[in-house]
Amino acid sequence: MVKENPILGIIGGGQLGSMLATAAKKLNIKTIVLSDDTEAPAKNFCDELIISDYNKVKNIEEFANKVDIVTFEFENIPFKILEYIGKLKPILPKPTVNKIVQNRFTEKKFIQNTARAFNELEIKTVDYGLIKEKSDILKNEGLLPGILKTCTLGYDGKGQFIINNTEEVDKLEIDFDKEYILEKKIILKKEISIIVTRFSNNECLIFDPFENYHVNQILNRSVIPADITKDIFIKAQQQAKLIAEKLDYIGTMCVEYFIDENNNLFVNEIAPRVHNSGHLTINAYNVSQFENHIRAVCNLEIIKLKKIHNAEMINIIGEDIKDYRNKSFSKNEFFFDYLKTEIKKKRKMGHLTTIKL
Ligand code: ADP
Ligand code: MG
């Protein structure tokens, strides 16, 4: 049984870890963040920061001994480490979720198996193939034009190659020591995401769909309400809920979807964590995705979700942060500076949420 005011351990000290720590503070829950980055932005928001590589057993033990429950802000922590921490302290969501979702191939297989078992929800993925060597691309020529994605460790479009035809393959300098999936590139009409929080009593709270705009495969803008049909709204929520149930998930997670020209809904990927598209929930809902995550993993009271405002969030990438740091904002604008010490191209440095009054 979880203590009333547990100390929460968070693995990962980026902006998501920071926002989780901020939400925990509001609930009087202390946080200790474990990060491999000496400049982890979460140091500005958590109660204690432990800096260590994620595979240093002694430090991992020290971290686990100091906390009552463990959660994480990103999905790519080695499964063995999560499993080990799980032997020392409760860890939510449970590491087996990561084992499935860390790899795009096992993730897609899981989605397909769920789809088969629940036909009526019409869960779909885009067509894809497993690519272990160059010749596998030629064997899957029917998937071109396609997007080649590393099975593991990709995010924000990193580790992805757009391949229009087989002649292009040699020019792309693809490292075939890694495994990939090749996905058929579909013409996207829209992208949406669903954020769902599942609690230990199996109850799910689901936010309204976010409509997402990507630039260079990085999320640029998220908006509620999403401009979609009622049918897609409901289907997307039902599918995300089912996926959370099938994963036996506890906490907040996200399902990203594609919508094509014919209004087909495809599950793109599952993020077993709080998600960038849900940052606007901090200002637009009575309870944010972050607070909900803390409530779920710490087994606190479940508060019915209520949307208070329509809203829009834009990500502030790279050098753009400098302008924002000097700007003044109106009362419906909320600027979040992740306080990252180094500005890098394509790096998410902050975001701005505008609520519609
Ligand atoms: P990441 O893990 O980097 O977020 P995604 O698979 O979500 O990887 O891809 C990033 C973005 O690239 C998507 O949000 C979408 O805009 C575009 N994209 C990815 N796969 C496809 C596809 N099969 N067809 C069309 N666009 C795609
Ligand atoms: Mg994505």
mmCIF file of C-alpha atoms and ligand atoms in Angstrom:
data_model
loop_
_atom_site.group_PDB
_atom_site.id
_atom_site.type_symbol
_atom_site.label_atom_id
_atom_site.label_comp_id
_atom_site.label_asym_id
_atom_site.label_seq_id
_atom_site.Cartn_x
_atom_site.Cartn_y
_atom_site.Cartn_z
ATOM 1 C CA MET A 1 0.000 0.000 0.000
ATOM 2 C CA VAL A 2 1.277 3.421 -0.919
ATOM 3 C CA LYS A 3 1.965 5.909 1.908
ATOM 4 C CA GLU A 4 -0.176 9.007 2.181
ATOM 5 C CA ASN A 5 2.638 11.398 1.292
ATOM 6 C CA PRO A 6 5.069 9.180 -0.544
ATOM 7 C CA ILE A 7 8.398 10.348 -1.901
ATOM 8 C CA LEU A 8 8.233 9.937 -5.640
ATOM 9 C CA GLY A 9 11.280 8.963 -7.677
ATOM 10 C CA ILE A 10 11.276 10.152 -11.279
ATOM 11 C CA ILE A 11 13.712 8.706 -13.794
ATOM 12 C CA GLY A 12 14.666 11.382 -16.315
ATOM 13 C CA GLY A 13 15.224 15.073 -15.702
ATOM 14 C CA GLY A 14 14.056 16.806 -18.886
ATOM 15 C CA GLN A 15 11.022 19.031 -19.320
ATOM 16 C CA LEU A 16 8.591 16.193 -18.691
ATOM 17 C CA GLY A 17 10.350 15.277 -15.430
ATOM 18 C CA SER A 18 10.290 18.965 -14.485
ATOM 19 C CA MET A 19 6.558 19.289 -15.093
ATOM 20 C CA LEU A 20 5.887 16.061 -13.190
ATOM 21 C CA ALA A 21 7.917 17.402 -10.247
ATOM 22 C CA THR A 22 5.974 20.688 -10.351
ATOM 23 C CA ALA A 23 2.656 18.822 -10.330
ATOM 24 C CA ALA A 24 3.834 16.645 -7.434
ATOM 25 C CA LYS A 25 4.865 19.706 -5.408
ATOM 26 C CA LYS A 26 1.330 21.067 -5.744
ATOM 27 C CA LEU A 27 0.107 17.820 -4.174
ATOM 28 C CA ASN A 28 2.688 18.000 -1.368
ATOM 29 C CA ILE A 29 4.639 15.087 -2.744
ATOM 30 C CA LYS A 30 8.421 15.270 -2.648
ATOM 31 C CA THR A 31 10.313 14.246 -5.759
ATOM 32 C CA ILE A 32 13.773 12.841 -6.295
ATOM 33 C CA VAL A 33 14.873 12.849 -9.913
ATOM 34 C CA LEU A 34 17.462 10.470 -11.340
ATOM 35 C CA SER A 35 19.152 11.817 -14.452
ATOM 36 C CA ASP A 36 22.302 11.118 -16.430
ATOM 37 C CA ASP A 37 22.547 14.792 -17.378
ATOM 38 C CA THR A 38 24.493 17.070 -15.047
ATOM 39 C CA GLU A 39 22.483 20.002 -16.444
ATOM 40 C CA ALA A 40 19.097 18.272 -16.102
ATOM 41 C CA PRO A 41 16.470 21.047 -16.118
ATOM 42 C CA ALA A 42 14.473 19.180 -13.464
ATOM 43 C CA LYS A 43 17.075 20.323 -10.909
ATOM 44 C CA ASN A 44 15.145 23.615 -10.868
ATOM 45 C CA PHE A 45 11.841 21.952 -10.053
ATOM 46 C CA CYS A 46 12.447 18.786 -7.976
ATOM 47 C CA ASP A 47 13.439 18.356 -4.328
ATOM 48 C CA GLU A 48 16.592 16.376 -5.043
ATOM 49 C CA LEU A 49 18.520 15.425 -8.124
ATOM 50 C CA ILE A 50 20.718 12.350 -8.319
ATOM 51 C CA ILE A 51 23.064 12.386 -11.271
ATOM 52 C CA SER A 52 24.151 9.026 -12.538
ATOM 53 C CA ASP A 53 24.339 6.855 -15.602
ATOM 54 C CA TYR A 54 21.263 4.667 -15.740
ATOM 55 C CA ASN A 55 23.332 1.493 -15.539
ATOM 56 C CA LYS A 56 25.302 2.277 -12.329
ATOM 57 C CA VAL A 57 23.723 -0.248 -9.980
ATOM 58 C CA LYS A 58 25.051 1.367 -6.790
ATOM 59 C CA ASN A 59 23.531 4.748 -7.653
ATOM 60 C CA ILE A 60 20.293 3.179 -8.831
ATOM 61 C CA GLU A 61 20.032 1.432 -5.463
ATOM 62 C CA GLU A 62 20.708 4.677 -3.619
ATOM 63 C CA PHE A 63 17.931 6.325 -5.631
ATOM 64 C CA ALA A 64 15.481 3.470 -5.041
ATOM 65 C CA ASN A 65 16.250 3.400 -1.297
ATOM 66 C CA LYS A 66 15.375 7.076 -0.958
ATOM 67 C CA VAL A 67 11.939 6.888 -2.570
ATOM 68 C CA ASP A 68 8.634 5.074 -2.025
ATOM 69 C CA ILE A 69 7.445 4.810 -5.620
ATOM 70 C CA VAL A 70 9.221 5.181 -8.944
ATOM 71 C CA THR A 71 7.960 6.492 -12.256
ATOM 72 C CA PHE A 72 9.674 7.831 -15.374
ATOM 73 C CA GLU A 73 9.502 10.619 -17.921
ATOM 74 C CA PHE A 74 10.830 8.756 -20.961
ATOM 75 C CA GLU A 75 10.439 5.282 -22.361
ATOM 76 C CA ASN A 76 13.971 4.441 -23.321
ATOM 77 C CA ILE A 77 15.435 3.498 -19.962
ATOM 78 C CA PRO A 78 16.986 0.044 -20.422
ATOM 79 C CA PHE A 79 14.377 -2.574 -19.538
ATOM 80 C CA LYS A 80 16.829 -4.475 -17.293
ATOM 81 C CA ILE A 81 17.333 -1.364 -15.142
ATOM 82 C CA LEU A 82 13.603 -0.760 -14.817
ATOM 83 C CA GLU A 83 13.108 -4.411 -13.933
ATOM 84 C CA TYR A 84 15.838 -4.194 -11.284
ATOM 85 C CA ILE A 85 14.352 -1.034 -9.765
ATOM 86 C CA GLY A 86 11.003 -2.829 -9.769
ATOM 87 C CA LYS A 87 12.475 -5.422 -7.414
ATOM 88 C CA LEU A 88 13.397 -2.701 -4.940
ATOM 89 C CA LYS A 89 10.359 -0.401 -5.132
ATOM 90 C CA PRO A 90 6.993 -0.278 -6.882
ATOM 91 C CA ILE A 91 7.451 1.176 -10.343
ATOM 92 C CA LEU A 92 4.536 2.514 -12.358
ATOM 93 C CA PRO A 93 3.725 2.122 -15.167
ATOM 94 C CA LYS A 94 5.176 -1.358 -14.927
ATOM 95 C CA PRO A 95 8.369 -2.083 -16.888
ATOM 96 C CA THR A 96 6.750 -4.724 -19.129
ATOM 97 C CA VAL A 97 4.877 -1.842 -20.789
ATOM 98 C CA ASN A 98 8.231 -0.353 -21.789
ATOM 99 C CA LYS A 99 9.474 -3.661 -23.075
ATOM 100 C CA ILE A 100 6.647 -3.639 -25.626
ATOM 101 C CA VAL A 101 6.683 0.044 -26.519
ATOM 102 C CA GLN A 102 10.472 0.637 -26.600
ATOM 103 C CA ASN A 103 10.683 -1.185 -29.886
ATOM 104 C CA ARG A 104 8.586 0.018 -32.816
ATOM 105 C CA PHE A 105 8.231 -3.520 -34.164
ATOM 106 C CA THR A 106 6.930 -5.113 -30.930
ATOM 107 C CA GLU A 107 4.788 -2.006 -30.410
ATOM 108 C CA LYS A 108 3.136 -2.413 -33.829
ATOM 109 C CA LYS A 109 2.650 -6.159 -33.218
ATOM 110 C CA PHE A 110 0.979 -5.399 -29.885
ATOM 111 C CA ILE A 111 -1.366 -2.899 -31.543
ATOM 112 C CA GLN A 112 -2.231 -5.423 -34.254
ATOM 113 C CA ASN A 113 -2.916 -8.179 -31.733
ATOM 114 C CA THR A 114 -5.167 -5.828 -29.803
ATOM 115 C CA ALA A 115 -6.896 -4.909 -33.057
ATOM 116 C CA ARG A 116 -7.515 -8.555 -33.893
ATOM 117 C CA ALA A 117 -8.982 -9.287 -30.480
ATOM 118 C CA PHE A 118 -11.258 -6.245 -30.599
ATOM 119 C CA ASN A 119 -12.381 -6.057 -34.213
ATOM 120 C CA GLU A 120 -15.279 -3.780 -33.513
ATOM 121 C CA LEU A 121 -12.992 -0.895 -32.494
ATOM 122 C CA GLU A 122 -11.335 -0.967 -35.927
ATOM 123 C CA ILE A 123 -7.829 -0.309 -34.622
ATOM 124 C CA LYS A 124 -5.474 0.088 -37.582
ATOM 125 C CA THR A 125 -1.810 0.756 -38.185
ATOM 126 C CA VAL A 126 -0.205 1.833 -41.449
ATOM 127 C CA ASP A 127 1.348 -1.009 -43.474
ATOM 128 C CA TYR A 128 4.897 -1.769 -42.411
ATOM 129 C CA GLY A 129 7.679 -4.322 -42.591
ATOM 130 C CA LEU A 130 10.651 -5.313 -40.413
ATOM 131 C CA ILE A 131 13.975 -4.334 -41.993
ATOM 132 C CA LYS A 132 17.023 -6.248 -40.776
ATOM 133 C CA GLU A 133 19.199 -5.705 -43.821
ATOM 134 C CA LYS A 134 19.295 -3.625 -46.967
ATOM 135 C CA SER A 135 17.733 -6.326 -49.130
ATOM 136 C CA ASP A 136 14.631 -6.278 -46.908
ATOM 137 C CA ILE A 137 13.874 -2.805 -48.254
ATOM 138 C CA LEU A 138 13.875 -4.143 -51.810
ATOM 139 C CA LYS A 139 11.628 -7.010 -50.693
ATOM 140 C CA ASN A 140 9.221 -4.412 -49.268
ATOM 141 C CA GLU A 141 9.259 -2.135 -52.296
ATOM 142 C CA GLY A 142 5.464 -1.984 -52.135
ATOM 143 C CA LEU A 143 5.803 0.144 -48.990
ATOM 144 C CA LEU A 144 7.580 2.943 -50.871
ATOM 145 C CA PRO A 145 7.396 5.896 -50.660
ATOM 146 C CA GLY A 146 7.942 5.066 -47.027
ATOM 147 C CA ILE A 147 9.562 6.112 -43.791
ATOM 148 C CA LEU A 148 12.320 3.980 -42.347
ATOM 149 C CA LYS A 149 12.408 4.260 -38.547
ATOM 150 C CA THR A 150 14.901 2.746 -36.124
ATOM 151 C CA CYS A 151 13.142 0.154 -33.987
ATOM 152 C CA THR A 152 14.632 1.626 -30.828
ATOM 153 C CA LEU A 153 15.664 4.995 -29.413
ATOM 154 C CA GLY A 154 14.098 7.330 -31.993
ATOM 155 C CA TYR A 155 12.184 10.479 -31.050
ATOM 156 C CA ASP A 156 11.231 13.796 -32.683
ATOM 157 C CA GLY A 157 11.923 12.261 -36.086
ATOM 158 C CA LYS A 158 15.458 11.232 -35.073
ATOM 159 C CA GLY A 159 16.595 7.962 -36.647
ATOM 160 C CA GLN A 160 14.124 8.298 -39.522
ATOM 161 C CA PHE A 161 14.721 8.291 -43.275
ATOM 162 C CA ILE A 162 12.194 9.128 -45.929
ATOM 163 C CA ILE A 163 12.699 6.722 -48.848
ATOM 164 C CA ASN A 164 10.884 7.519 -52.070
ATOM 165 C CA ASN A 165 12.295 4.736 -54.251
ATOM 166 C CA THR A 166 14.818 1.908 -54.096
ATOM 167 C CA GLU A 167 17.480 3.976 -55.891
ATOM 168 C CA GLU A 168 17.616 6.358 -52.954
ATOM 169 C CA VAL A 169 18.581 3.705 -50.411
ATOM 170 C CA ASP A 170 22.328 3.819 -51.133
ATOM 171 C CA LYS A 171 22.489 7.609 -50.878
ATOM 172 C CA LEU A 172 21.013 7.710 -47.392
ATOM 173 C CA GLU A 173 23.912 6.250 -45.366
ATOM 174 C CA ILE A 174 21.702 3.967 -43.353
ATOM 175 C CA ASP A 175 23.445 2.007 -40.599
ATOM 176 C CA PHE A 176 22.212 -1.543 -41.133
ATOM 177 C CA ASP A 177 23.715 -2.738 -37.836
ATOM 178 C CA LYS A 178 20.435 -1.447 -36.430
ATOM 179 C CA GLU A 179 16.964 -2.855 -37.028
ATOM 180 C CA TYR A 180 14.256 -0.723 -38.594
ATOM 181 C CA ILE A 181 10.665 -0.765 -39.585
ATOM 182 C CA LEU A 182 9.664 0.568 -42.955
ATOM 183 C CA GLU A 183 6.262 2.242 -42.894
ATOM 184 C CA LYS A 184 4.220 3.193 -45.884
ATOM 185 C CA LYS A 185 4.132 6.981 -46.026
ATOM 186 C CA ILE A 186 0.527 8.016 -45.977
ATOM 187 C CA ILE A 187 -0.942 11.359 -46.934
ATOM 188 C CA LEU A 188 -1.877 12.855 -43.620
ATOM 189 C CA LYS A 189 -5.006 14.892 -43.405
ATOM 190 C CA LYS A 190 -4.548 15.393 -39.708
ATOM 191 C CA GLU A 191 -2.679 14.128 -36.683
ATOM 192 C CA ILE A 192 -4.348 13.820 -33.317
ATOM 193 C CA SER A 193 -3.416 12.319 -29.971
ATOM 194 C CA ILE A 194 -5.305 11.012 -26.999
ATOM 195 C CA ILE A 195 -3.992 11.256 -23.467
ATOM 196 C CA VAL A 196 -5.484 8.843 -21.005
ATOM 197 C CA THR A 197 -4.761 8.322 -17.326
ATOM 198 C CA ARG A 198 -5.541 4.902 -15.920
ATOM 199 C CA PHE A 199 -5.818 4.370 -12.172
ATOM 200 C CA SER A 200 -5.224 1.276 -10.056
ATOM 201 C CA ASN A 201 -8.994 0.699 -9.735
ATOM 202 C CA ASN A 202 -9.083 0.390 -13.568
ATOM 203 C CA GLU A 203 -10.836 3.728 -13.953
ATOM 204 C CA CYS A 204 -9.708 5.790 -16.946
ATOM 205 C CA LEU A 205 -9.819 9.559 -17.361
ATOM 206 C CA ILE A 206 -9.493 10.626 -20.975
ATOM 207 C CA PHE A 207 -8.732 14.107 -22.249
ATOM 208 C CA ASP A 208 -10.372 15.401 -25.426
ATOM 209 C CA PRO A 209 -8.318 14.758 -28.582
ATOM 210 C CA PHE A 210 -5.488 17.168 -29.322
ATOM 211 C CA GLU A 211 -4.934 18.187 -32.906
ATOM 212 C CA ASN A 212 -1.216 18.208 -33.629
ATOM 213 C CA TYR A 213 0.843 19.957 -36.278
ATOM 214 C CA HIS A 214 4.363 18.731 -36.959
ATOM 215 C CA VAL A 215 7.147 20.576 -38.721
ATOM 216 C CA ASN A 216 10.121 18.450 -39.801
ATOM 217 C CA GLN A 217 8.650 15.551 -37.824
ATOM 218 C CA ILE A 218 8.783 17.575 -34.577
ATOM 219 C CA LEU A 219 5.592 18.623 -32.837
ATOM 220 C CA ASN A 220 5.082 22.321 -33.469
ATOM 221 C CA ARG A 221 1.561 23.057 -32.249
ATOM 222 C CA SER A 222 -1.294 21.320 -30.387
ATOM 223 C CA VAL A 223 -4.849 22.592 -30.280
ATOM 224 C CA ILE A 224 -8.141 21.802 -28.567
ATOM 225 C CA PRO A 225 -10.787 21.326 -29.766
ATOM 226 C CA ALA A 226 -9.504 19.145 -32.596
ATOM 227 C CA ASP A 227 -11.328 19.701 -35.857
ATOM 228 C CA ILE A 228 -12.520 16.090 -36.316
ATOM 229 C CA THR A 229 -15.799 14.221 -36.651
ATOM 230 C CA LYS A 230 -17.673 12.986 -33.584
ATOM 231 C CA ASP A 231 -17.084 9.447 -34.845
ATOM 232 C CA ILE A 232 -13.287 9.849 -34.879
ATOM 233 C CA PHE A 233 -13.382 11.648 -31.524
ATOM 234 C CA ILE A 234 -15.123 8.687 -29.905
ATOM 235 C CA LYS A 235 -13.199 5.989 -31.753
ATOM 236 C CA ALA A 236 -9.836 7.508 -30.837
ATOM 237 C CA GLN A 237 -10.785 7.734 -27.167
ATOM 238 C CA GLN A 238 -12.145 4.179 -27.092
ATOM 239 C CA GLN A 239 -9.062 2.773 -28.791
ATOM 240 C CA ALA A 240 -6.690 4.585 -26.419
ATOM 241 C CA LYS A 241 -8.646 3.343 -23.415
ATOM 242 C CA LEU A 242 -8.526 -0.214 -24.691
ATOM 243 C CA ILE A 243 -4.778 0.033 -25.315
ATOM 244 C CA ALA A 244 -4.262 1.310 -21.754
ATOM 245 C CA GLU A 245 -6.322 -1.586 -20.422
ATOM 246 C CA LYS A 246 -4.492 -4.188 -22.510
ATOM 247 C CA LEU A 247 -1.164 -2.839 -21.246
ATOM 248 C CA ASP A 248 -2.536 -2.910 -17.696
ATOM 249 C CA TYR A 249 -1.204 0.627 -17.584
ATOM 250 C CA ILE A 250 -1.153 2.793 -14.452
ATOM 251 C CA GLY A 251 -0.467 6.484 -14.995
ATOM 252 C CA THR A 252 -0.773 8.889 -17.919
ATOM 253 C CA MET A 253 -0.008 7.723 -21.442
ATOM 254 C CA CYS A 254 -0.552 8.949 -24.971
ATOM 255 C CA VAL A 255 -1.653 7.381 -28.232
ATOM 256 C CA GLU A 256 -0.685 9.276 -31.390
ATOM 257 C CA TYR A 257 -2.933 8.859 -34.429
ATOM 258 C CA PHE A 258 -2.894 9.649 -38.117
ATOM 259 C CA ILE A 259 -6.048 10.501 -40.062
ATOM 260 C CA ASP A 260 -5.842 10.056 -43.832
ATOM 261 C CA GLU A 261 -7.822 11.646 -46.647
ATOM 262 C CA ASN A 262 -10.555 9.032 -46.358
ATOM 263 C CA ASN A 263 -10.987 9.643 -42.635
ATOM 264 C CA ASN A 264 -9.241 6.387 -41.725
ATOM 265 C CA LEU A 265 -7.827 6.494 -38.223
ATOM 266 C CA PHE A 266 -4.415 4.825 -37.715
ATOM 267 C CA VAL A 267 -2.576 4.325 -34.433
ATOM 268 C CA ASN A 268 0.891 5.775 -35.036
ATOM 269 C CA GLU A 269 2.613 5.146 -31.724
ATOM 270 C CA ILE A 270 2.131 4.775 -27.999
ATOM 271 C CA ALA A 271 4.043 6.940 -25.533
ATOM 272 C CA PRO A 272 4.119 5.300 -22.081
ATOM 273 C CA ARG A 273 4.427 8.636 -20.326
ATOM 274 C CA VAL A 274 3.076 12.159 -20.229
ATOM 275 C CA HIS A 275 3.249 13.737 -23.676
ATOM 276 C CA ASN A 276 4.132 17.027 -25.333
ATOM 277 C CA SER A 277 0.706 17.304 -27.007
ATOM 278 C CA GLY A 278 -0.888 17.472 -23.548
ATOM 279 C CA HIS A 279 1.080 20.413 -22.132
ATOM 280 C CA LEU A 280 -1.912 22.678 -22.633
ATOM 281 C CA THR A 281 -3.826 20.621 -20.044
ATOM 282 C CA ILE A 282 -1.892 22.567 -17.385
ATOM 283 C CA ASN A 283 -3.882 25.690 -18.265
ATOM 284 C CA ALA A 284 -6.955 24.333 -20.029
ATOM 285 C CA TYR A 285 -8.170 21.639 -17.600
ATOM 286 C CA ASN A 286 -9.025 21.422 -13.926
ATOM 287 C CA VAL A 287 -6.394 18.656 -13.586
ATOM 288 C CA SER A 288 -3.386 18.425 -15.916
ATOM 289 C CA GLN A 289 -1.949 15.279 -17.495
ATOM 290 C CA PHE A 290 0.974 15.626 -15.060
ATOM 291 C CA GLU A 291 -1.147 15.911 -11.937
ATOM 292 C CA ASN A 292 -3.231 12.990 -13.145
ATOM 293 C CA HIS A 293 -0.100 10.910 -13.571
ATOM 294 C CA ILE A 294 0.990 11.689 -10.013
ATOM 295 C CA ARG A 295 -2.517 10.951 -8.736
ATOM 296 C CA ALA A 296 -2.531 7.580 -10.517
ATOM 297 C CA VAL A 297 0.932 6.355 -9.531
ATOM 298 C CA CYS A 298 0.612 7.599 -5.931
ATOM 299 C CA ASN A 299 -2.921 6.243 -5.649
ATOM 300 C CA LEU A 300 -4.486 9.593 -4.728
ATOM 301 C CA GLU A 301 -8.029 10.795 -5.180
ATOM 302 C CA ILE A 302 -9.434 10.605 -8.726
ATOM 303 C CA ILE A 303 -10.901 13.930 -9.813
ATOM 304 C CA LYS A 304 -13.307 14.012 -12.743
ATOM 305 C CA LEU A 305 -11.791 15.860 -15.704
ATOM 306 C CA LYS A 306 -13.235 19.164 -16.775
ATOM 307 C CA LYS A 307 -12.098 21.238 -19.723
ATOM 308 C CA ILE A 308 -12.129 24.875 -18.678
ATOM 309 C CA HIS A 309 -10.829 26.533 -21.847
ATOM 310 C CA ASN A 310 -10.082 25.792 -25.441
ATOM 311 C CA ALA A 311 -6.395 26.318 -25.970
ATOM 312 C CA GLU A 312 -3.382 26.169 -28.205
ATOM 313 C CA MET A 313 0.198 25.279 -27.362
ATOM 314 C CA ILE A 314 3.245 26.027 -29.446
ATOM 315 C CA ASN A 315 6.639 24.503 -28.859
ATOM 316 C CA ILE A 316 9.578 26.872 -28.656
ATOM 317 C CA ILE A 317 12.493 25.258 -30.417
ATOM 318 C CA GLY A 318 16.194 26.194 -30.389
ATOM 319 C CA GLU A 319 17.220 29.858 -30.609
ATOM 320 C CA ASP A 320 13.584 31.056 -30.632
ATOM 321 C CA ILE A 321 13.643 30.819 -26.832
ATOM 322 C CA LYS A 322 15.767 33.991 -26.658
ATOM 323 C CA ASP A 323 12.913 36.160 -27.992
ATOM 324 C CA TYR A 324 10.427 34.622 -25.621
ATOM 325 C CA ARG A 325 12.657 35.226 -22.611
ATOM 326 C CA ASN A 326 12.389 38.961 -23.299
ATOM 327 C CA LYS A 327 8.731 39.101 -24.223
ATOM 328 C CA SER A 328 5.823 40.197 -22.106
ATOM 329 C CA PHE A 329 2.659 38.158 -22.242
ATOM 330 C CA SER A 330 -1.025 38.854 -21.994
ATOM 331 C CA LYS A 331 -3.138 37.273 -19.290
ATOM 332 C CA ASN A 332 -4.321 34.388 -21.480
ATOM 333 C CA GLU A 333 -0.759 33.427 -22.452
ATOM 334 C CA PHE A 334 1.378 31.104 -20.344
ATOM 335 C CA PHE A 335 5.075 30.864 -21.103
ATOM 336 C CA PHE A 336 7.056 27.886 -19.863
ATOM 337 C CA ASP A 337 10.831 28.079 -19.966
ATOM 338 C CA TYR A 338 12.396 24.649 -19.450
ATOM 339 C CA LEU A 339 15.554 26.393 -18.194
ATOM 340 C CA LYS A 340 17.829 24.259 -20.343
ATOM 341 C CA THR A 341 21.347 25.643 -20.090
ATOM 342 C CA GLU A 342 22.346 24.871 -23.649
ATOM 343 C CA ILE A 343 20.367 26.036 -26.651
ATOM 344 C CA LYS A 344 20.525 23.493 -29.462
ATOM 345 C CA LYS A 345 18.992 23.413 -32.907
ATOM 346 C CA LYS A 346 15.779 21.344 -32.898
ATOM 347 C CA ARG A 347 15.844 21.178 -29.073
ATOM 348 C CA LYS A 348 12.570 21.836 -27.271
ATOM 349 C CA MET A 349 13.406 24.817 -25.045
ATOM 350 C CA GLY A 350 9.977 25.848 -23.811
ATOM 351 C CA HIS A 351 6.347 26.243 -24.808
ATOM 352 C CA LEU A 352 3.618 28.840 -24.864
ATOM 353 C CA THR A 353 0.014 27.999 -24.140
ATOM 354 C CA THR A 354 -2.699 30.436 -25.138
ATOM 355 C CA ILE A 355 -6.115 29.874 -23.656
ATOM 356 C CA LYS A 356 -9.140 31.058 -25.590
ATOM 357 C CA LEU A 357 -11.155 33.335 -23.370
HETATM 358 P P1 ADP B 1 8.706 10.006 -33.261
HETATM 359 O O1 ADP B 1 8.969 8.862 -32.349
HETATM 360 O O2 ADP B 1 9.937 10.685 -33.719
HETATM 361 O O3 ADP B 1 7.613 10.933 -32.752
HETATM 362 P P2 ADP B 1 6.747 9.241 -35.300
HETATM 363 O O4 ADP B 1 6.585 7.860 -35.830
HETATM 364 O O5 ADP B 1 5.638 9.761 -34.446
HETATM 365 O O6 ADP B 1 8.158 9.295 -34.583
HETATM 366 O O7 ADP B 1 6.985 10.218 -36.528
HETATM 367 C C1 ADP B 1 7.103 11.623 -36.383
HETATM 368 C C2 ADP B 1 6.198 12.328 -37.368
HETATM 369 O O8 ADP B 1 6.553 11.976 -38.739
HETATM 370 C C3 ADP B 1 4.737 11.957 -37.280
HETATM 371 O O9 ADP B 1 4.079 12.680 -36.259
HETATM 372 C C4 ADP B 1 4.248 12.317 -38.688
HETATM 373 O O10 ADP B 1 4.074 13.711 -38.838
HETATM 374 C C5 ADP B 1 5.397 11.868 -39.563
HETATM 375 N N1 ADP B 1 5.203 10.454 -39.962
HETATM 376 C C6 ADP B 1 5.655 9.370 -39.308
HETATM 377 N N2 ADP B 1 5.272 8.212 -39.893
HETATM 378 C C7 ADP B 1 4.547 8.553 -40.966
HETATM 379 C C8 ADP B 1 3.870 7.799 -42.000
HETATM 380 N N3 ADP B 1 3.883 6.466 -42.010
HETATM 381 N N4 ADP B 1 3.217 8.498 -42.974
HETATM 382 C C9 ADP B 1 3.219 9.853 -42.965
HETATM 383 N N5 ADP B 1 3.820 10.616 -42.030
HETATM 384 C C10 ADP B 1 4.494 9.995 -41.033
HETATM 385 MG MG MG B 2 5.585 10.564 -32.565
#
